[in-house]
Coordinates of C-alpha atoms in Angstrom, one line a residue:
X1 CA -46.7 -64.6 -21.9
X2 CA -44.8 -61.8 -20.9
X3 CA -44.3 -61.1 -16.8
X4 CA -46.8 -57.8 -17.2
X5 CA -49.3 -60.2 -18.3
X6 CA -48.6 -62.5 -15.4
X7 CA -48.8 -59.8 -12.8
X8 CA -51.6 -58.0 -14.6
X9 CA -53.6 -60.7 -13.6
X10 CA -53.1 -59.5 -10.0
X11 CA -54.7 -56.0 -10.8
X12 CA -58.0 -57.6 -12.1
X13 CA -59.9 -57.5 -9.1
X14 CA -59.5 -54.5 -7.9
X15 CA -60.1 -52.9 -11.7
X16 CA -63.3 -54.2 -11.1
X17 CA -64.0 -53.2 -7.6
X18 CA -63.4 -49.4 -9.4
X19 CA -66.3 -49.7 -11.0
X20 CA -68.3 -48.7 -8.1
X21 CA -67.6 -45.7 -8.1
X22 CA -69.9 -44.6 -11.0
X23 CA -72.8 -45.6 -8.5
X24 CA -72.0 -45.6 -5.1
X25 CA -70.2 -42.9 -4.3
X26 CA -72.2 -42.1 -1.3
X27 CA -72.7 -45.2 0.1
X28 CA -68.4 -45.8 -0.1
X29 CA -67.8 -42.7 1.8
X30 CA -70.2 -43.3 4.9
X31 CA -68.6 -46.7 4.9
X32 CA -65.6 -45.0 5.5
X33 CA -66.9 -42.5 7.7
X34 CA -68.5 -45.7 9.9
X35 CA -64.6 -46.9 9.9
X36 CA -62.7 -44.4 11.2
X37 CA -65.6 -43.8 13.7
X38 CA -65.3 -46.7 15.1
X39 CA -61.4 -47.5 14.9
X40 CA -60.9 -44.1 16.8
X41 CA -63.5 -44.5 19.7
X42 CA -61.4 -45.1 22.3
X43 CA -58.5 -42.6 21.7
X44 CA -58.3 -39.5 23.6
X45 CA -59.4 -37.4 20.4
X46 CA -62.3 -39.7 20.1
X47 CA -63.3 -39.8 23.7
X48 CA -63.4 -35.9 23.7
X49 CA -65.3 -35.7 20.9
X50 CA -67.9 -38.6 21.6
X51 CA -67.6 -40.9 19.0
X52 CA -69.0 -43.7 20.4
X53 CA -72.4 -41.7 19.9
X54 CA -71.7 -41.0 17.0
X55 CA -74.3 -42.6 14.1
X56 CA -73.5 -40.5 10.9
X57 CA -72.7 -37.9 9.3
X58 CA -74.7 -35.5 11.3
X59 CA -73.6 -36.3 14.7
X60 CA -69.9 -36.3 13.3
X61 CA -70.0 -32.7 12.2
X62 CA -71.8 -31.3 15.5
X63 CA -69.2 -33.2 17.3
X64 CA -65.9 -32.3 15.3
X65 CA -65.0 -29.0 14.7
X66 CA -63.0 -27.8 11.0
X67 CA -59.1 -27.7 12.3
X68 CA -56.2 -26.3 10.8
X69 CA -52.4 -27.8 11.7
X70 CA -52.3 -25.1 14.3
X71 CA -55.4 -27.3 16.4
X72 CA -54.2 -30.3 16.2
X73 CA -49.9 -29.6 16.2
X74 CA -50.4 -29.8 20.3
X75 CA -51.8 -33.9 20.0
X76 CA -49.3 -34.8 16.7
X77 CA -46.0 -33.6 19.0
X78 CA -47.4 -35.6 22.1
X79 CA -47.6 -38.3 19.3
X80 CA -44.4 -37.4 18.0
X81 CA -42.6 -37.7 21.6
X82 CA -43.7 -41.5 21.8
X83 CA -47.8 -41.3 23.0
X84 CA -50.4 -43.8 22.0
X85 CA -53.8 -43.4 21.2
X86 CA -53.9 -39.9 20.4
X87 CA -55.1 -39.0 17.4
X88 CA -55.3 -42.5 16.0
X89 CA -55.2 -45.8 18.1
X90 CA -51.6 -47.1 19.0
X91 CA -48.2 -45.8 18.1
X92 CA -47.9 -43.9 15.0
X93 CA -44.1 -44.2 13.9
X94 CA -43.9 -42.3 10.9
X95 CA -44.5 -38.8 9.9
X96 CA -44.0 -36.9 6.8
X97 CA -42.4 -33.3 6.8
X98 CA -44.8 -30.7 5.1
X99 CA -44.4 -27.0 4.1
X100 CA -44.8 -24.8 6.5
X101 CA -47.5 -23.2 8.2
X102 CA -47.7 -19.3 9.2
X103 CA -46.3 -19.8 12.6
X104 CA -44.0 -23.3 11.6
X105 CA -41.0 -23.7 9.1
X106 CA -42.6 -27.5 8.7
X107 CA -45.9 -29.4 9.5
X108 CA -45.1 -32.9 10.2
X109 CA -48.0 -35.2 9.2
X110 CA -49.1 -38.7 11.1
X111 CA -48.5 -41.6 9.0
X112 CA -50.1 -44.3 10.7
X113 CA -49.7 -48.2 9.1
X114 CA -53.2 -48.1 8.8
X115 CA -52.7 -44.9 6.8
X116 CA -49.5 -46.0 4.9
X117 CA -51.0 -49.3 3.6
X118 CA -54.6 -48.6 3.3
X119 CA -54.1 -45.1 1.4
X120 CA -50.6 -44.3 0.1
X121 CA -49.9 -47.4 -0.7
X122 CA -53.5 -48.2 -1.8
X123 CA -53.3 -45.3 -4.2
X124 CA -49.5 -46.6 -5.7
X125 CA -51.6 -50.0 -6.5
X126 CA -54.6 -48.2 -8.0
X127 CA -52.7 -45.9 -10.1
X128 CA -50.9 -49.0 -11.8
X129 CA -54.6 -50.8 -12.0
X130 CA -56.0 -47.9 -14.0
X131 CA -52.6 -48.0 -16.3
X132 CA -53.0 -51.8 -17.2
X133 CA -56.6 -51.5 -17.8
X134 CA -56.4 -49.0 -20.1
X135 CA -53.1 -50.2 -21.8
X136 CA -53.4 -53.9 -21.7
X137 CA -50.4 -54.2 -24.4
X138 CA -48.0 -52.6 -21.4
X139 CA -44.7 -53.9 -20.8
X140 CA -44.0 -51.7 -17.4
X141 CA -43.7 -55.0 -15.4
X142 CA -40.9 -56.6 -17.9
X143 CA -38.5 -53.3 -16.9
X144 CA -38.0 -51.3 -13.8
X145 CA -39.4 -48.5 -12.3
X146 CA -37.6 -45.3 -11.2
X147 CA -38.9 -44.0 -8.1
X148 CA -38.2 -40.3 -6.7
X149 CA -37.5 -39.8 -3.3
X150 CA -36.6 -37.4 -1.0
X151 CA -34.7 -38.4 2.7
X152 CA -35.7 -39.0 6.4
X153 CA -34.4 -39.0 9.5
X154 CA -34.7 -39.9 13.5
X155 CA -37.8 -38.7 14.9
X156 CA -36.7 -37.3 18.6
X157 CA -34.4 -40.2 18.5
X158 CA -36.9 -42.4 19.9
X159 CA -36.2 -46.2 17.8
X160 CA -38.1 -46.7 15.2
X161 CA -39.4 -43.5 14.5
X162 CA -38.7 -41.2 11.4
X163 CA -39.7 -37.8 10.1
X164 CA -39.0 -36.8 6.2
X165 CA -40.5 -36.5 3.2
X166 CA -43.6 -38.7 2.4
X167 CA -41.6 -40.3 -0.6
X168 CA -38.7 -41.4 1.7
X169 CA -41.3 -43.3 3.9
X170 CA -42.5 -44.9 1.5
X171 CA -39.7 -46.2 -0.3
X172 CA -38.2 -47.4 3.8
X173 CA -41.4 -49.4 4.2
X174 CA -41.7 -51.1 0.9
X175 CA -42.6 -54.5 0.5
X176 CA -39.3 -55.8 -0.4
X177 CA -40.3 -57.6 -3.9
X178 CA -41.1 -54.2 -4.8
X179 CA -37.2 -53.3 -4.6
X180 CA -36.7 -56.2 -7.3
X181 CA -38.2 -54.3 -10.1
X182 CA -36.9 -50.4 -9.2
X183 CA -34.4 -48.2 -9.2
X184 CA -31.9 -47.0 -7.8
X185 CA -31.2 -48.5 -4.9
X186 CA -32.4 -47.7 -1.3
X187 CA -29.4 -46.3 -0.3
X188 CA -29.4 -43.9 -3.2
X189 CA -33.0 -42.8 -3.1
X190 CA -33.1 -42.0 0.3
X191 CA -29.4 -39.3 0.1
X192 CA -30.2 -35.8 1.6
X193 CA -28.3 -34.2 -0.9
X194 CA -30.3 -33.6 -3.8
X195 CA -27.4 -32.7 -5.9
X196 CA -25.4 -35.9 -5.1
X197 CA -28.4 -37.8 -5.5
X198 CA -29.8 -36.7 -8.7
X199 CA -26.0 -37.5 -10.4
X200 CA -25.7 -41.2 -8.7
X201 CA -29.5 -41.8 -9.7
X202 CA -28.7 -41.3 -13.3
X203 CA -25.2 -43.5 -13.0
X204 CA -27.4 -46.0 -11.4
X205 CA -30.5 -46.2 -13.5
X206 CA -28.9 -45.2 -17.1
X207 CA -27.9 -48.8 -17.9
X208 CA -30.8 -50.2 -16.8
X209 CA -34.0 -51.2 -18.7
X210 CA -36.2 -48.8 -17.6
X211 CA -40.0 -48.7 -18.7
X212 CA -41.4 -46.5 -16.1
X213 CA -40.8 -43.6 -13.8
X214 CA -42.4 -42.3 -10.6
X215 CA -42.1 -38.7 -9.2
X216 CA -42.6 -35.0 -8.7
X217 CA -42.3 -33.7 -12.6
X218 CA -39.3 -30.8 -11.8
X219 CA -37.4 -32.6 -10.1
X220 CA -38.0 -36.0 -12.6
X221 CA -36.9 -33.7 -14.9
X222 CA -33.8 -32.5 -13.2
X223 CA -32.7 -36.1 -13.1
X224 CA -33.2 -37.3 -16.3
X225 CA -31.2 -33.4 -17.8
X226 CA -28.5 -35.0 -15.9
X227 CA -28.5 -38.4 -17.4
X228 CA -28.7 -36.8 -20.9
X229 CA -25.5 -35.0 -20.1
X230 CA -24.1 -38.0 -18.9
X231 CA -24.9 -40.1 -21.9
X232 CA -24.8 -37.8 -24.7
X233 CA -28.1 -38.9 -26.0
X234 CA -30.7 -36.5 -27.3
X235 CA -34.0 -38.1 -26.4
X236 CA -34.9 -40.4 -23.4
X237 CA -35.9 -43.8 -25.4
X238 CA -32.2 -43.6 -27.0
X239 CA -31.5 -44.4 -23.2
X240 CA -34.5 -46.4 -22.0
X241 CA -36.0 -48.1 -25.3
X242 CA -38.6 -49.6 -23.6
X243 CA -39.8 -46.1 -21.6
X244 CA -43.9 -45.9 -21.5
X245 CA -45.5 -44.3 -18.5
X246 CA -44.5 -41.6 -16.2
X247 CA -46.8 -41.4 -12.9
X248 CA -46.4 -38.3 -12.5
X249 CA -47.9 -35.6 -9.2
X250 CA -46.6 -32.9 -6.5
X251 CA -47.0 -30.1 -8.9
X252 CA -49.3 -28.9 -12.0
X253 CA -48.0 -30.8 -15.1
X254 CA -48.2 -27.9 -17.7
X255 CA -45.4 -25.8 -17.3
X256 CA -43.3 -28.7 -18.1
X257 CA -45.5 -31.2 -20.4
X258 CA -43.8 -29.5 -23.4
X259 CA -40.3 -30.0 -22.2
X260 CA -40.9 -33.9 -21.4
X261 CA -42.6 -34.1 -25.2
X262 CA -38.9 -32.8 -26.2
X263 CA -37.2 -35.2 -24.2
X264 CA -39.7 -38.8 -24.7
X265 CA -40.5 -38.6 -28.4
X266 CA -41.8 -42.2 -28.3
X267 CA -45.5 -42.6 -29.4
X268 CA -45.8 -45.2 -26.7
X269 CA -45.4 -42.9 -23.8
X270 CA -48.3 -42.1 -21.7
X271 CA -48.4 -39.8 -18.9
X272 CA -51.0 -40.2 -15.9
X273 CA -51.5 -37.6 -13.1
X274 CA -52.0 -38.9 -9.5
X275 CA -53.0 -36.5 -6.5
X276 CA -50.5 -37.4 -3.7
X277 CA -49.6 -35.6 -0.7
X278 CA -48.0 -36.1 2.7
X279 CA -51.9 -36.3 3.9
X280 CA -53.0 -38.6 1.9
X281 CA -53.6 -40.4 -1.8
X282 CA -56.8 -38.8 -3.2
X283 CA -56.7 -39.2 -6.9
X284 CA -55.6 -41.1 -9.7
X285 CA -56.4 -39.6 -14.1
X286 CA -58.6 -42.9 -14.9
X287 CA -59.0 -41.2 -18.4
X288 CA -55.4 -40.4 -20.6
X289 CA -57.9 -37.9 -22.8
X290 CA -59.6 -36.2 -19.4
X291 CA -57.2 -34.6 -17.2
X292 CA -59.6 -34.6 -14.4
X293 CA -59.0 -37.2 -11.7
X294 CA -61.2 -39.5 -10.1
X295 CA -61.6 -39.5 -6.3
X296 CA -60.3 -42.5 -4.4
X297 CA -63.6 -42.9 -2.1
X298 CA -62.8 -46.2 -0.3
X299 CA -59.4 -45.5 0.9
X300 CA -59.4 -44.1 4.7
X301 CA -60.1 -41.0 3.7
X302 CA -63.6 -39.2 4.3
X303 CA -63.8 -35.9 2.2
X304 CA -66.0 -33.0 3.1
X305 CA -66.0 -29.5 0.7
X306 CA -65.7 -25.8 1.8
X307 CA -67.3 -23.9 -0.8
X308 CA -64.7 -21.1 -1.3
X309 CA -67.8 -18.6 -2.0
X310 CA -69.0 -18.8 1.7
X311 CA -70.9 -21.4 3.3
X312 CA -70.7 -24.5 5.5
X313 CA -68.7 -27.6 4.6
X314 CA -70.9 -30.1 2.2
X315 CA -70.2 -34.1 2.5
X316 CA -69.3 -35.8 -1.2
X317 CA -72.8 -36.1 -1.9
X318 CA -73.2 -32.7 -1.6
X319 CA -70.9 -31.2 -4.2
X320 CA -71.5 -29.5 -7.8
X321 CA -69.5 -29.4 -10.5
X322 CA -68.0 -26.2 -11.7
X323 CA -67.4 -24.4 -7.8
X324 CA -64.2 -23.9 -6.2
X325 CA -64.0 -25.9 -3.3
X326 CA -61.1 -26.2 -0.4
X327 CA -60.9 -30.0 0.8
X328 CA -61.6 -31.1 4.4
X329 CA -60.5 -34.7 5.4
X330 CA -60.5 -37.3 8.1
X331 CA -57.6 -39.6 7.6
X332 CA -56.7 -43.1 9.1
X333 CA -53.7 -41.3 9.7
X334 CA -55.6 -39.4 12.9
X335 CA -56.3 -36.2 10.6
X336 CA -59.7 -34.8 11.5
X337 CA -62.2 -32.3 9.3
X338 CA -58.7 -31.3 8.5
X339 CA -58.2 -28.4 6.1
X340 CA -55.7 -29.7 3.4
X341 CA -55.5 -26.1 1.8
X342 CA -55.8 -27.6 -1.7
X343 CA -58.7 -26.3 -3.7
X344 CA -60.5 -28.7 -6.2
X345 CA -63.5 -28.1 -9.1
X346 CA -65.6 -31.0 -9.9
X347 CA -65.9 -32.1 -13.3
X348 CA -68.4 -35.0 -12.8
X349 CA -70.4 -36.6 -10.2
X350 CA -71.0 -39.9 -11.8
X351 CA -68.3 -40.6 -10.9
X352 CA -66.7 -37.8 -9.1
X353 CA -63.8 -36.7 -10.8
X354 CA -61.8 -33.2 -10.1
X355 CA -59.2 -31.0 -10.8
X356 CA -56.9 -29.1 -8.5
X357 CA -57.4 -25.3 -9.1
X358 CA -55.1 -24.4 -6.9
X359 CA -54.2 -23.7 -2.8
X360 CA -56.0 -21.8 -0.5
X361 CA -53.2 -20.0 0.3
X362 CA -51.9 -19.7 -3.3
X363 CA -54.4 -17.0 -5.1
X364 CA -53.9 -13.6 -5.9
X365 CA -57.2 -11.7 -4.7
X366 CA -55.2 -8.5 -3.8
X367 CA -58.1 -6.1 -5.8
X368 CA -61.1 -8.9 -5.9
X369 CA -59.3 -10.6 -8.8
X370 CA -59.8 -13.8 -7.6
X371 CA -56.8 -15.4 -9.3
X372 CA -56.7 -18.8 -8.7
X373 CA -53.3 -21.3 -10.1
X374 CA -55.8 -23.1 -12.8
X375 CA -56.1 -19.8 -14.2
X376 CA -52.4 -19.4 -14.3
X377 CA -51.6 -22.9 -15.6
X378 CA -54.1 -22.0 -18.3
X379 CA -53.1 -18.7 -19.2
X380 CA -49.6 -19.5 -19.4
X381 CA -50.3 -22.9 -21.7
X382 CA -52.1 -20.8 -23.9
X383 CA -49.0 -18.0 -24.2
X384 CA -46.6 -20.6 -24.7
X385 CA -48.4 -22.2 -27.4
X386 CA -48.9 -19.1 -29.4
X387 CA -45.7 -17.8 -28.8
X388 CA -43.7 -21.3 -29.2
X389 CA -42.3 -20.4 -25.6
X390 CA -41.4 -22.9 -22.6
X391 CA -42.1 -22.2 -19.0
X392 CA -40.1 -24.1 -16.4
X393 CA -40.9 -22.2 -13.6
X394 CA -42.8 -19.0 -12.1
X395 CA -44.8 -17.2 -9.4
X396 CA -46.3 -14.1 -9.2
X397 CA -47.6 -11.3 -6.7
X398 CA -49.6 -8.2 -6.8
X399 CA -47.9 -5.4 -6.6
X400 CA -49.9 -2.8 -4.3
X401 CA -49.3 0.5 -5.7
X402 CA -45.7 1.8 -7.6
X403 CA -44.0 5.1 -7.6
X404 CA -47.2 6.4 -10.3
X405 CA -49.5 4.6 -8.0
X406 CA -50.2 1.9 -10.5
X407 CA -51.2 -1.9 -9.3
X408 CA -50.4 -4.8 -11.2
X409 CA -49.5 -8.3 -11.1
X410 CA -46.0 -9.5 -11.3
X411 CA -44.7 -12.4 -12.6
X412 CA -41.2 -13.5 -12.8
X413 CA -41.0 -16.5 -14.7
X414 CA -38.0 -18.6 -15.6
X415 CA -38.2 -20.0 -19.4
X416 CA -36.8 -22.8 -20.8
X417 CA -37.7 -21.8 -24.2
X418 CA -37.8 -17.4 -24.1
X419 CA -40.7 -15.7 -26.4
X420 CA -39.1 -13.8 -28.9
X421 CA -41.4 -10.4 -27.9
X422 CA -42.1 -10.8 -24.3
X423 CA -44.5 -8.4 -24.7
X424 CA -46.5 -10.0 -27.4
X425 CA -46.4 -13.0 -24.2
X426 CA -47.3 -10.8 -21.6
X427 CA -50.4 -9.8 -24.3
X428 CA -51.3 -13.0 -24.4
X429 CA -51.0 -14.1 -21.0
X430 CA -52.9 -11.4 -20.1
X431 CA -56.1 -11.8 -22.3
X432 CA -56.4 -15.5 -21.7
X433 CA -56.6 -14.2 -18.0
X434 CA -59.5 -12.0 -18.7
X435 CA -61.3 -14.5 -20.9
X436 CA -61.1 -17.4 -18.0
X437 CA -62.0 -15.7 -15.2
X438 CA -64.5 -12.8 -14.6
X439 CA -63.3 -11.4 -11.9
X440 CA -59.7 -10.6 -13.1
X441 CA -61.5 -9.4 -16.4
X442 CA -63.9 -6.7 -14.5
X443 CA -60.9 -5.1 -12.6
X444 CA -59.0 -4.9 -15.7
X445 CA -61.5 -2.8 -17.4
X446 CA -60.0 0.1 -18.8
X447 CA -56.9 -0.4 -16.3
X448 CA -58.8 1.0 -13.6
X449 CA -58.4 -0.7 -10.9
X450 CA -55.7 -3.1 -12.4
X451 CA -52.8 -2.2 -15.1
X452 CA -51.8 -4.6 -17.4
X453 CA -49.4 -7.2 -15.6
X454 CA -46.2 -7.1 -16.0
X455 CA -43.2 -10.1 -16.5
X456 CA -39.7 -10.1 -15.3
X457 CA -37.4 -13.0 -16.9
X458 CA -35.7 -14.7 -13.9
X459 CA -32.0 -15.9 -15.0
X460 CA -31.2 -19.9 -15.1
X461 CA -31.4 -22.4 -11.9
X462 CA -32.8 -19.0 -10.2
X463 CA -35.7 -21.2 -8.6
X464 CA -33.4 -24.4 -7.8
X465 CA -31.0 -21.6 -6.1
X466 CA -33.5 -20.1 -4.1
X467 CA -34.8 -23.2 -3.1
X468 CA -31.1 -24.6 -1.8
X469 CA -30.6 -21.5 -0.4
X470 CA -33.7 -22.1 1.9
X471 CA -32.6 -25.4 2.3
X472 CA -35.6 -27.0 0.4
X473 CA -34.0 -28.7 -3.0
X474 CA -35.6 -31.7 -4.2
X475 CA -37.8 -33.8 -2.3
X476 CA -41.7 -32.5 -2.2
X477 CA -40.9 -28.7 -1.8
X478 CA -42.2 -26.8 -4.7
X479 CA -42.6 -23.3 -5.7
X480 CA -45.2 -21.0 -4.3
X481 CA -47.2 -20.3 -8.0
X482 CA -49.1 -17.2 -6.9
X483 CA -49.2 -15.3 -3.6
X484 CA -51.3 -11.8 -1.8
X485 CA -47.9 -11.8 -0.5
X486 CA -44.4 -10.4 -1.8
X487 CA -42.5 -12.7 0.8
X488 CA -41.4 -15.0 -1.8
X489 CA -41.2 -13.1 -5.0
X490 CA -39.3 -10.3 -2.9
X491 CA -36.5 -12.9 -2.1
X492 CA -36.5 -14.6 -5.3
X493 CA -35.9 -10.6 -7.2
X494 CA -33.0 -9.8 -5.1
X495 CA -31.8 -13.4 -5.8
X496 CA -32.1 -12.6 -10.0
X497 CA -30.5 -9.2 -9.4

């Protein structure tokens, strides 16, 4: 019996707890609710906001208004400086560095031990459930696992405390049997220098048997290129024979699904989405042929839904498949009815599974386009496979009115693999646009309100660069896909000039 089999055994239970989801949905999330009700009661959020009246659903959302960062930035910095029983009871030690906001170069996100075992964590043990279960000839337990991560530091130098990315976190508050089976070591995984750290991964992990990998797809990517180099080899099992499963999450697998094909030509492989963030775990691909997720509903996350056509945030039980909807939650972390600014489509209800369409910041709806990055992801898939192209990386922007006082939407995208008649791509892209979304396809009628987008070819490493430059390589920073605003794309053109 091989040591997968002996630790699968492990999983069992909870593969079968999973199995509630198909009915009791509902009844999971108010359980949940009820929790985080009752664990917060007596902090100053929850005294402010009466939640010991509090009885369900109803009295929480009279009580509890929507918030943005901006609302609740004031109580996370008290926390920050040392504070208990703020936001969440206790001392929260942890918090994870986010993106910006408008007024901030970085959020930095609560991650309470509640929060850290009980979702991240819980959502790392689910997502290797789901893999067993439906592979039960896997071998990912008689290898190692290469783990991504980015780096952390002091927190106001108060003991104890650190502020980084989510991944770095993680990877300091491991159990330490977990360290027995991955790669590279601590030390390693947690360098600031992304540059440094991506060559001493691949001298680390390149002689090892690795079966699985762990990580944010572009910057997986970037590591493994390296080791390539490094060894000489061609394709990734010549390296790792025993490679199978790549977790994979952070950004949209599409653009790069091709490339990793190239790279892994084993038929064993398998490749499994998970929704991760610095707020929270939320989903996990249950199915390799559906690549909607399914919603975690009994971590300590309650989810409410903001239809992004108008109207007043729904609970789970509320949602229909098919709308757009921005994503509200209340966190054991001490989030709460926080807006995530992810957007996510239902696919099912029984149980709930999603996809991400996109950010709610990260549309184009410059001329009532309503643009939205599944569009883009699916336009661009279909351009690549006509054309035999390879997109590593992109964004675009509107662009408002030219010297003829034309509008448009520009792209600048940086190929792995160039079209041979970028105009024959731009074609393409273009009408799989207009045959996906309705809105883009009415204000392209006869190119009267919008002319016929337009794609600049950015050189090599251009994104990486501008990423360093800003000092945001590696780690969970990604690329803003599409924008009402020329901030980014601006920077990024003088950057390819």
């Amino acid at each position: 019996m091989s040591l997968t089999q002996i630790v699968g055994k492990v999983f069992v239970p909870r593969q079968h707890a999973l199995e509630r989801y198909q009915q009791e949905g509902e009844a999971l999330q108010r359980a949940v609710l009820n929790h985080l009700i009752q664990s917060a009661k007596d902090t100053e959020y929850g005294r402010n906001h009466a939640f010991a009246a509090v009885k369900g659903y109803d009295d929480f959302i009279s009580q509890v208004p929507v918030n943005t960062y901006e609302e609740l930035k004031g109580d996370i910095d008290r926390m920050r400086q040392g504070e208990t029983d703020i936001l969440w009871p206790g001392r929260v030690k942890w918090y994870a560095k986010s993106s910006g906001t408008t007024n901030d170069k970085s959020k930095f996100i609560p991650v309470s031990n509640e929060g850290l075992q009980k979702i991240h964590y819980a959502g790392g043990r689910d997502s290797v459930a789901i893999y067993l279960r439906n592979n039960p000839q896997s071998r990912m337990f008689d290898g190692k696992g290469l783990i991504l991560g980015g780096s952390h530091a002091p927190n106001y130098n108060l003991k104890d405390s650190l502020v980084g990315d989510l991944s770095a976190i993680l990877i300091e508050n491991i159990n330490p049997l977990v360290n027995l089976v991955r790669v590279p070591k601590k030390q390693t995984a947690l360098l600031s220098d992304f540059e440094v750290k991506r060559e001493r991964i691949a001298k680390e992990a390149m002689n090892k048997n690795v079966t699985n990998i762990s990580g944010v797809p572009s910057w997986m990517l970037s590591v493994l290129t390296c080791m390539m180099e490094m060894t000489g080899k061609k394709h990734l099992e010549e390296v790792w024979p025993n490679i199978e499963v790549f977790f994979h999450g952070g950004v949209a697998f599409t653009p790069y699904r091709k490339q990793y094909e190239q790279l892994i030509t084993s038929p064993r492989m398998h490749y499994m989405e998970t929704y991760n963030a610095s707020e929270g775990f939320f989903g996990i691909q249950d199915d390799p042929a559906d690549k909607s997720m399914l919603l975690m509903l009994d971590y300590g996350v309650f989810y409410e839904f903001i239809p992004m056509d108008g109207g007043d945030p729904v609970p789970l039980w509320g949602v229909e498949t098919g709308k757009n909807y921005a994503m509200v939650i209340s966190t054991s972390c001490g989030l709460w009815r926080y807006e995530i600014g992810d957007t996510v489509q239902f696919t099912s209800t029984n149980p709930y599974k999603f996809i991400i369409s996109g950010r709610t910041k990260h549309f184009i709806n410059a001329f009532g386009e309503e643009l939205i990055v599944d569009n883009a992801e699916q336009g661009l898939a279909y351009a690549c496979e006509q054309t035999g192209a390879e997109v590593l990386e992109y964004t675009a922007a509107p662009v408002f009115m030219d010297a003829n006082a034309k509008c448009r939407h520009q792209w600048l995208i940086e190929f792995s693999k160039r079209p041979q008649d970028m105009q024959q791509f731009a074609d393409l892209l273009d009408k799989r646009l207009q045959e996906i979304n309705s809105d883009y396809e009415a204000k392209r009628y006869k190119d009267i309100t919008l002319q016929h987008l337009e794609i600049i070819e950015a050189r090599p490493n251009l994104f990486n660069d501008w990423l360093k430059m800003r000092g945001k390589l590696g780690g969970q920073h990604k690329v803003p896909r599409l924008s009402n605003s020329r901030d980014s794309i601006d920077q990024l053109l003088k950057l390819n000039a």
